[in-house]
């Protein structure tokens, strides 16, 4: 029996191709026609696996969220919640930095996505188990999402043009700004670490007031 010219179509193969397309060309590039061309199949064949483009995009986003480490939330208490929150935030950011074009979709919330809901459940449950009131745990989850999304969406350092003349005459305090892009990774990661450290210090103080015996 002759082998098919193209590998058999599957959900995993479709999701992987869609993710690569979004990573390289952005969200607007994702269409049934474009994806079918990349996969070497007819457009209607995709509907055997995903009824709508939104369903496909949900699967792509959930695939990325599946990369986030949640193991630190398996057993959390008053001594370990801050470390768990920090390690989870770093893992979350790493997953999103690799796929920043998906952040606008992620910002819409978990919806019905399995891995997104599993993530929310793990973080919220871990914080409550550690002694945080449910309302505070909800707000902390939202706060961390804002920090992670904002830091992964774009580069602060990369936004400065490598041209000293732009800054020399009118922006004397930015005389070294042309060097920022060259060090974008260390600056951007350092900014995230500064933010997470400051948040943990503040949250630790708040936790002590909420749990005076802890």
Coordinates of N, CA and C in Angstrom, one line a residue:
X1 N 0.8 -1.2 0.0 CA 0.0 0.0 0.0 C 0.9 1.2 0.0
X2 N 0.6 2.2 -0.9 CA 1.4 3.4 -1.0 C 1.2 4.3 0.2
X3 N 2.2 4.9 0.7 CA 2.1 5.8 1.8 C 1.5 7.1 1.4
X4 N 0.7 7.8 2.2 CA 0.2 9.1 1.9 C 1.3 10.1 1.7
X5 N 1.2 11.1 0.8 CA 2.2 12.1 0.6 C 2.5 12.9 1.8
X6 N 1.4 13.2 2.6 CA 1.6 14.0 3.8 C 1.3 13.2 5.0
X7 N 1.9 13.5 6.1 CA 1.6 12.7 7.4 C 0.1 12.9 7.7
X8 N -0.5 11.9 8.3 CA -1.9 11.9 8.7 C -2.2 13.1 9.5
X9 N -3.3 13.7 9.3 CA -3.7 14.9 10.0 C -4.2 14.5 11.4
X10 N -3.8 15.2 12.4 CA -4.2 14.9 13.8 C -4.3 16.3 14.5
X11 N -5.0 16.2 15.7 CA -5.1 17.4 16.5 C -3.8 18.0 16.9
X12 N -2.9 17.1 17.3 CA -1.6 17.5 17.8 C -0.8 18.2 16.6
X13 N -0.9 17.6 15.4 CA -0.2 18.2 14.3 C -0.8 19.6 13.9
X14 N -2.1 19.7 14.0 CA -2.7 21.0 13.6 C -2.3 22.0 14.7
X15 N -2.4 21.7 15.9 CA -2.1 22.6 17.0 C -0.6 23.1 16.9
X16 N 0.3 22.2 16.6 CA 1.7 22.5 16.5 C 2.0 23.4 15.3
X17 N 1.3 23.2 14.2 CA 1.5 24.0 13.0 C 0.9 25.4 13.3
X18 N -0.3 25.5 14.0 CA -0.9 26.7 14.3 C -0.1 27.6 15.2
X19 N 0.5 26.9 16.2 CA 1.4 27.6 17.2 C 2.6 28.2 16.5
X20 N 3.2 27.4 15.6 CA 4.4 27.9 14.9 C 4.0 29.1 14.0
X21 N 2.8 29.0 13.4 CA 2.3 30.1 12.5 C 2.1 31.4 13.3
X22 N 1.5 31.3 14.5 CA 1.3 32.4 15.3 C 2.6 33.0 15.9
X23 N 3.5 32.1 16.2 CA 4.8 32.6 16.7 C 5.6 33.4 15.7
X24 N 5.5 32.9 14.5 CA 6.4 33.5 13.4 C 5.7 34.7 12.7
X25 N 4.4 34.6 12.6 CA 3.7 35.6 11.8 C 2.6 36.4 12.5
X26 N 2.3 36.0 13.8 CA 1.3 36.8 14.6 C -0.1 36.2 14.5
X27 N -0.9 36.6 15.4 CA -2.3 36.1 15.4 C -3.1 36.4 14.1
X28 N -3.0 37.5 13.5 CA -3.7 37.8 12.3 C -3.4 36.8 11.2
X29 N -2.3 36.1 11.2 CA -1.9 35.2 10.1 C -2.7 33.8 10.3
X30 N -3.2 33.6 11.4 CA -3.9 32.3 11.6 C -5.3 32.3 11.0
X31 N -5.4 31.6 9.9 CA -6.7 31.4 9.3 C -6.8 29.9 8.8
X32 N -8.0 29.5 8.5 CA -8.1 28.1 8.1 C -7.4 27.9 6.7
X33 N -7.5 28.8 5.9 CA -6.9 28.7 4.6 C -5.4 28.7 4.7
X34 N -4.8 29.6 5.5 CA -3.4 29.7 5.7 C -2.8 28.4 6.4
X35 N -3.5 28.0 7.4 CA -3.1 26.8 8.1 C -3.1 25.5 7.2
X36 N -4.2 25.4 6.5 CA -4.3 24.3 5.6 C -3.2 24.2 4.6
X37 N -2.8 25.4 4.1 CA -1.7 25.5 3.1 C -0.4 25.0 3.8
X38 N -0.2 25.4 5.0 CA 1.0 25.1 5.7 C 1.1 23.5 5.9
X39 N -0.1 23.0 6.2 CA -0.2 21.5 6.5 C -0.2 20.7 5.2
X40 N -0.5 21.4 4.1 CA -0.6 20.6 2.8 C -1.9 19.8 2.7
X41 N -3.0 20.4 3.3 CA -4.3 19.7 3.2 C -5.4 20.7 2.8
X42 N -6.6 20.2 2.6 CA -7.7 21.1 2.2 C -8.2 21.7 3.5
X43 N -8.8 22.9 3.3 CA -9.3 23.7 4.5 C -10.4 22.9 5.2
X44 N -11.4 22.3 4.5 CA -12.4 21.6 5.2 C -12.0 20.4 6.1
X45 N -10.8 19.9 5.7 CA -10.3 18.7 6.5 C -10.0 19.1 8.0
X46 N -9.7 20.4 8.2 CA -9.4 20.9 9.5 C -10.6 20.8 10.4
X47 N -11.8 21.0 9.8 CA -13.0 21.0 10.6 C -13.4 19.7 11.2
X48 N -12.7 18.6 10.7 CA -12.9 17.3 11.3 C -12.4 17.2 12.7
X49 N -11.4 18.2 13.0 CA -10.8 18.2 14.3 C -11.2 19.4 15.1
X50 N -11.4 20.6 14.5 CA -11.8 21.8 15.2 C -13.0 22.4 14.4
X51 N -14.1 22.6 15.1 CA -15.3 23.1 14.5 C -15.2 24.6 14.1
X52 N -14.4 25.3 14.9 CA -14.2 26.8 14.6 C -12.8 27.2 14.8
X53 N -12.5 28.4 14.3 CA -11.1 28.9 14.5 C -10.9 29.2 16.0
X54 N -11.9 29.6 16.7 CA -11.8 29.9 18.1 C -11.5 28.6 18.9
X55 N -12.1 27.5 18.5 CA -11.8 26.2 19.2 C -10.3 25.8 18.9
X56 N -9.8 26.1 17.7 CA -8.4 25.8 17.4 C -7.5 26.7 18.3
X57 N -7.8 28.0 18.4 CA -7.0 28.9 19.1 C -7.0 28.6 20.6
X58 N -8.2 28.1 21.1 CA -8.2 27.7 22.5 C -7.2 26.5 22.7
X59 N -7.2 25.6 21.8 CA -6.3 24.4 21.9 C -4.9 24.9 21.9
X60 N -4.5 25.8 21.0 CA -3.2 26.3 20.9 C -2.8 27.0 22.2
X61 N -3.6 27.8 22.7 CA -3.3 28.5 24.0 C -3.2 27.5 25.1
X62 N -4.1 26.5 25.2 CA -4.0 25.6 26.2 C -2.8 24.7 26.2
X63 N -2.3 24.5 24.9 CA -1.0 23.7 24.8 C 0.1 24.5 25.4
X64 N 0.2 25.8 25.3 CA 1.2 26.6 25.9 C 1.1 26.6 27.4
X65 N -0.1 26.7 27.9 CA -0.3 26.7 29.3 C 0.1 25.4 29.9
X66 N 0.0 24.3 29.2 CA 0.4 23.0 29.7 C 1.9 22.9 30.0
X67 N 2.7 23.9 29.4 CA 4.1 24.0 29.7 C 4.4 24.6 31.1
X68 N 3.5 25.2 31.7 CA 3.7 25.9 33.0 C 3.8 24.8 34.1
X69 N 4.9 24.9 34.9 CA 5.1 24.0 36.0 C 4.1 24.3 37.1
X70 N 3.4 23.3 37.6 CA 2.5 23.5 38.7 C 2.8 22.6 39.9
X71 N 3.9 21.9 39.8 CA 4.3 20.9 40.8 C 4.5 21.5 42.2
X72 N 4.9 22.8 42.2 CA 5.2 23.4 43.5 C 3.9 23.6 44.3
X73 N 2.8 23.5 43.7 CA 1.5 23.7 44.4 C 1.0 22.4 45.0
X74 N 1.6 21.3 44.8 CA 1.1 20.1 45.3 C 1.0 20.0 46.8
X75 N 1.9 20.7 47.5 CA 1.8 20.7 49.0 C 2.3 22.1 49.5
X76 N 1.5 23.0 49.8 CA 1.9 24.3 50.2 C 1.4 24.7 51.6
X77 N 2.2 25.3 52.4 CA 1.8 25.8 53.7 C 2.3 27.2 54.0
X78 N 2.3 27.6 55.2 CA 2.6 29.0 55.6 C 4.1 29.3 55.4
X79 N 4.9 28.2 55.3 CA 6.4 28.4 55.1 C 6.8 28.4 53.7
X80 N 6.0 27.8 52.8 CA 6.4 27.6 51.4 C 5.6 28.3 50.3
X81 N 4.5 29.0 50.7 CA 3.6 29.6 49.7 C 4.4 30.7 48.9
X82 N 5.2 31.5 49.5 CA 5.9 32.6 48.8 C 6.9 32.0 47.7
X83 N 7.6 30.9 48.1 CA 8.5 30.3 47.2 C 7.8 29.7 46.1
X84 N 6.6 29.0 46.4 CA 5.8 28.4 45.3 C 5.3 29.4 44.4
X85 N 4.8 30.6 44.9 CA 4.3 31.6 44.0 C 5.4 32.2 43.1
X86 N 6.6 32.3 43.6 CA 7.7 32.9 42.9 C 8.1 31.9 41.8
X87 N 8.3 30.6 42.1 CA 8.7 29.6 41.1 C 7.7 29.4 40.0
X88 N 6.4 29.5 40.4 CA 5.3 29.3 39.5 C 5.3 30.5 38.5
X89 N 5.5 31.7 39.0 CA 5.5 32.9 38.2 C 6.6 32.9 37.2
X90 N 7.8 32.4 37.6 CA 8.9 32.3 36.7 C 8.6 31.3 35.6
X91 N 8.0 30.2 35.9 CA 7.7 29.2 34.9 C 6.6 29.7 34.0
X92 N 5.6 30.4 34.5 CA 4.6 31.0 33.7 C 5.2 32.0 32.7
X93 N 6.0 32.9 33.2 CA 6.6 33.9 32.3 C 7.5 33.2 31.2
X94 N 8.2 32.2 31.6 CA 9.1 31.5 30.6 C 8.2 31.0 29.4
X95 N 7.1 30.4 29.8 CA 6.2 29.8 28.8 C 5.7 30.9 27.8
X96 N 5.3 32.1 28.4 CA 4.7 33.2 27.6 C 5.8 33.9 26.8
X97 N 7.0 34.1 27.4 CA 8.1 34.7 26.6 C 8.3 34.0 25.3
X98 N 8.2 32.7 25.4 CA 8.4 31.9 24.2 C 7.3 32.1 23.1
X99 N 6.1 32.5 23.6 CA 5.0 32.7 22.7 C 4.2 34.0 23.0
X100 N 4.9 35.1 22.9 CA 4.2 36.4 23.3 C 3.0 36.8 22.4
X101 N 2.9 36.3 21.2 CA 1.8 36.7 20.3 C 0.5 36.1 20.8
X102 N 0.5 35.2 21.7 CA -0.7 34.6 22.3 C -1.2 35.3 23.5
X103 N -0.4 36.2 24.0 CA -0.9 36.9 25.3 C -2.2 37.6 25.1
X104 N -2.5 38.3 24.0 CA -3.8 38.9 23.9 C -5.0 38.0 24.1
X105 N -4.8 36.7 23.7 CA -5.8 35.7 23.8 C -5.9 35.2 25.3
X106 N -4.7 35.0 25.9 CA -4.6 34.6 27.3 C -5.3 35.6 28.2
X107 N -5.1 36.9 27.8 CA -5.6 38.0 28.7 C -7.2 38.0 28.8
X108 N -7.8 37.2 27.9 CA -9.3 37.2 27.9 C -9.8 36.2 29.0
X109 N -8.9 35.5 29.7 CA -9.2 34.6 30.8 C -9.2 33.2 30.4
X110 N -9.5 32.3 31.3 CA -9.3 30.8 31.1 C -10.4 30.3 30.2
X111 N -11.6 30.8 30.3 CA -12.7 30.3 29.5 C -13.0 28.8 29.9
X112 N -13.0 27.9 28.9 CA -13.2 26.5 29.2 C -11.9 25.7 29.0
X113 N -10.8 26.3 28.9 CA -9.6 25.6 28.6 C -9.1 24.8 29.8
X114 N -8.8 23.6 29.5 CA -8.5 22.6 30.6 C -7.2 23.0 31.4
X115 N -6.1 23.3 30.7 CA -4.9 23.6 31.4 C -5.0 25.0 32.0
X116 N -5.7 25.9 31.5 CA -5.9 27.2 32.1 C -6.7 27.1 33.4
X117 N -7.7 26.3 33.4 CA -8.5 26.1 34.6 C -7.7 25.3 35.7
X118 N -6.9 24.4 35.2 CA -6.0 23.6 36.1 C -5.0 24.5 36.8
X119 N -4.5 25.5 36.0 CA -3.5 26.4 36.5 C -4.2 27.3 37.6
X120 N -5.3 27.9 37.3 CA -6.0 28.7 38.2 C -6.4 28.0 39.5
X121 N -6.9 26.8 39.3 CA -7.2 25.9 40.5 C -6.0 25.7 41.4
X122 N -4.9 25.4 40.8 CA -3.7 25.0 41.6 C -3.2 26.2 42.4
X123 N -3.2 27.4 41.7 CA -2.7 28.6 42.4 C -3.6 29.1 43.5
X124 N -4.9 29.2 43.1 CA -5.9 29.6 44.1 C -5.9 28.6 45.3
X125 N -6.0 27.3 45.0 CA -6.1 26.3 46.0 C -4.8 26.3 46.9
X126 N -3.7 26.5 46.3 CA -2.5 26.5 47.1 C -2.4 27.7 48.0
X127 N -2.8 28.8 47.6 CA -2.8 30.0 48.5 C -3.8 29.9 49.6
X128 N -5.0 29.4 49.3 CA -6.0 29.2 50.3 C -5.5 28.1 51.4
X129 N -4.9 27.0 50.9 CA -4.4 26.0 51.8 C -3.3 26.6 52.7
X130 N -2.6 27.6 52.2 CA -1.5 28.2 53.0 C -2.0 29.2 54.0
X131 N -3.3 29.5 54.0 CA -3.8 30.4 55.0 C -4.3 31.7 54.4
X132 N -4.2 31.9 53.1 CA -4.8 33.2 52.6 C -6.3 33.1 52.5
X133 N -7.0 34.2 52.9 CA -8.4 34.3 52.7 C -8.7 34.2 51.2
X134 N -9.9 33.6 50.9 CA -10.2 33.4 49.5 C -10.2 34.7 48.6
X135 N -10.7 35.7 49.2 CA -10.7 37.0 48.5 C -9.3 37.5 48.2
X136 N -8.4 37.4 49.1 CA -7.0 37.8 48.9 C -6.3 36.8 47.9
X137 N -6.6 35.5 48.0 CA -6.0 34.6 47.0 C -6.5 34.9 45.6
X138 N -7.7 35.3 45.4 CA -8.2 35.7 44.1 C -7.4 36.9 43.6
X139 N -7.3 37.9 44.5 CA -6.6 39.1 44.0 C -5.1 38.9 43.8
X140 N -4.5 38.0 44.6 CA -3.1 37.7 44.3 C -2.9 37.0 43.0
X141 N -3.8 36.1 42.7 CA -3.7 35.4 41.4 C -3.8 36.4 40.2
X142 N -4.8 37.4 40.4 CA -4.9 38.4 39.3 C -3.7 39.3 39.2
X143 N -3.2 39.6 40.4 CA -1.9 40.5 40.4 C -0.8 39.8 39.7
X144 N -0.6 38.5 40.0 CA 0.5 37.8 39.4 C 0.4 37.7 37.9
X145 N -0.9 37.5 37.5 CA -1.1 37.4 36.1 C -0.8 38.8 35.4
X146 N -1.1 39.9 36.0 CA -0.8 41.2 35.4 C 0.8 41.3 35.3
X147 N 1.5 40.9 36.3 CA 2.9 41.1 36.3 C 3.5 40.2 35.2
X148 N 3.1 38.9 35.2 CA 3.6 38.0 34.2 C 3.3 38.4 32.8
X149 N 2.1 38.7 32.5 CA 1.7 39.1 31.2 C 2.4 40.3 30.7
X150 N 2.5 41.3 31.6 CA 3.1 42.6 31.2 C 4.6 42.4 30.9
X151 N 5.3 41.6 31.7 CA 6.7 41.4 31.5 C 7.0 40.5 30.3
X152 N 6.0 39.7 29.9 CA 6.3 38.8 28.7 C 5.8 39.4 27.4
X153 N 4.9 40.4 27.5 CA 4.3 40.9 26.3 C 5.3 41.6 25.3
X154 N 6.2 42.3 25.9 CA 7.2 43.0 25.1 C 8.5 43.3 25.9
X155 N 9.5 43.8 25.2 CA 10.7 44.2 25.8 C 10.8 45.7 26.1
X156 N 11.0 46.0 27.4 CA 11.3 47.5 27.7 C 12.6 47.9 27.0
X157 N 13.6 47.2 27.3 CA 14.9 47.6 26.8 C 15.0 47.6 25.2
X158 N 14.3 46.6 24.6 CA 14.3 46.5 23.2 C 13.6 47.7 22.5
X159 N 12.9 48.5 23.2 CA 12.1 49.6 22.6 C 13.0 50.8 22.4
X160 N 14.2 50.8 22.8 CA 15.1 52.0 22.6 C 16.0 51.8 21.4
X161 N 16.0 52.8 20.6 CA 16.7 52.7 19.3 C 18.2 52.8 19.6
X162 N 19.0 52.1 18.9 CA 20.4 52.1 19.0 C 21.1 53.2 18.2
X163 N 20.8 54.4 18.6 CA 21.3 55.6 17.9 C 21.5 56.7 19.0
X164 N 22.7 56.9 19.4 CA 23.0 57.9 20.5 C 22.6 59.3 20.1
X165 N 22.6 59.7 18.9 CA 22.2 61.0 18.5 C 20.8 61.4 18.8
X166 N 19.9 60.4 18.8 CA 18.5 60.7 19.1 C 18.4 61.2 20.5
X167 N 19.2 60.8 21.4 CA 19.0 61.2 22.8 C 20.0 62.3 23.2
X168 N 21.1 62.5 22.5 CA 22.1 63.3 23.0 C 21.7 64.8 23.3
X169 N 21.0 65.4 22.3 CA 20.7 66.8 22.4 C 19.5 67.1 23.4
X170 N 18.4 66.4 23.3 CA 17.2 66.7 24.0 C 16.9 65.9 25.2
X171 N 17.6 64.7 25.4 CA 17.2 63.8 26.5 C 18.5 63.4 27.2
X172 N 19.1 64.4 28.0 CA 20.4 64.2 28.6 C 20.4 63.0 29.6
X173 N 19.3 62.7 30.2 CA 19.3 61.6 31.2 C 19.2 60.2 30.5
X174 N 19.0 60.2 29.2 CA 19.0 59.0 28.4 C 20.2 58.8 27.6
X175 N 21.3 59.3 28.1 CA 22.6 59.3 27.3 C 23.1 57.9 27.1
X176 N 22.6 56.9 27.9 CA 23.1 55.5 27.7 C 21.9 54.7 27.1
X177 N 20.8 55.3 26.7 CA 19.7 54.5 26.3 C 19.9 53.7 25.0
X178 N 20.8 54.2 24.2 CA 21.1 53.5 23.0 C 21.8 52.1 23.2
X179 N 22.2 51.9 24.4 CA 22.9 50.6 24.8 C 21.9 49.6 25.3
X180 N 20.7 50.0 25.6 CA 19.7 49.1 26.3 C 19.4 47.9 25.5
X181 N 19.1 48.1 24.2 CA 18.7 47.0 23.4 C 19.7 45.8 23.3
X182 N 21.0 46.2 23.4 CA 22.0 45.2 23.4 C 21.9 44.3 24.6
X183 N 21.4 44.8 25.7 CA 21.3 44.0 26.9 C 19.8 43.7 27.3
X184 N 19.0 43.6 26.3 CA 17.6 43.5 26.6 C 17.2 42.3 27.5
X185 N 17.8 41.2 27.2 CA 17.4 40.0 28.0 C 17.7 40.2 29.5
X186 N 18.9 40.6 29.8 CA 19.3 40.8 31.2 C 18.5 41.9 31.9
X187 N 18.2 42.9 31.1 CA 17.4 44.0 31.7 C 16.0 43.6 31.9
X188 N 15.4 43.0 30.9 CA 14.0 42.5 31.0 C 13.8 41.5 32.1
X189 N 14.7 40.5 32.2 CA 14.6 39.5 33.2 C 14.9 40.1 34.6
X190 N 15.8 41.0 34.6 CA 16.1 41.7 35.9 C 14.9 42.5 36.4
X191 N 14.2 43.1 35.5 CA 13.1 43.9 35.9 C 12.0 43.0 36.4
X192 N 11.8 41.9 35.8 CA 10.8 40.9 36.3 C 11.2 40.5 37.7
X193 N 12.5 40.1 37.9 CA 12.9 39.7 39.2 C 12.8 40.7 40.3
X194 N 13.0 42.0 39.9 CA 12.8 43.1 40.8 C 11.4 43.2 41.2
X195 N 10.5 43.1 40.3 CA 9.1 43.1 40.5 C 8.6 42.0 41.4
X196 N 9.0 40.8 41.1 CA 8.5 39.6 41.9 C 9.1 39.7 43.3
X197 N 10.3 40.2 43.5 CA 10.9 40.3 44.8 C 10.2 41.3 45.6
X198 N 9.8 42.5 45.0 CA 9.1 43.5 45.8 C 7.7 43.0 46.1
X199 N 7.1 42.3 45.2 CA 5.7 41.8 45.5 C 5.8 40.8 46.7
X200 N 6.8 39.9 46.6 CA 6.8 38.9 47.7 C 7.1 39.5 49.1
X201 N 7.9 40.6 49.1 CA 8.2 41.2 50.4 C 6.9 41.9 50.9
X202 N 6.1 42.5 50.0 CA 4.9 43.1 50.4 C 3.8 42.1 50.8
X203 N 3.7 41.0 50.0 CA 2.7 40.0 50.3 C 3.1 39.3 51.6
X204 N 4.4 39.1 51.9 CA 4.8 38.4 53.1 C 4.4 39.3 54.3
X205 N 4.5 40.6 54.2 CA 4.1 41.5 55.3 C 2.6 41.4 55.5
X206 N 1.8 41.4 54.4 CA 0.4 41.3 54.4 C -0.1 40.0 55.0
X207 N 0.6 38.9 54.7 CA 0.3 37.6 55.2 C 0.5 37.5 56.7
X208 N 1.5 38.2 57.2 CA 1.8 38.2 58.6 C 0.7 39.0 59.4
X209 N 0.1 40.0 58.7 CA -1.0 40.7 59.4 C -2.3 39.9 59.3
X210 N -2.5 39.1 58.2 CA -3.7 38.3 58.1 C -3.6 37.1 59.0
X211 N -2.4 36.6 59.2 CA -2.2 35.4 60.0 C -1.2 35.7 61.1
X212 N -1.6 36.5 62.1 CA -0.7 36.9 63.1 C 0.0 35.8 63.9
X213 N -0.7 34.6 64.0 CA -0.1 33.5 64.7 C 0.9 32.7 63.8
X214 N 0.8 33.0 62.5 CA 1.7 32.3 61.6 C 3.0 32.9 61.5

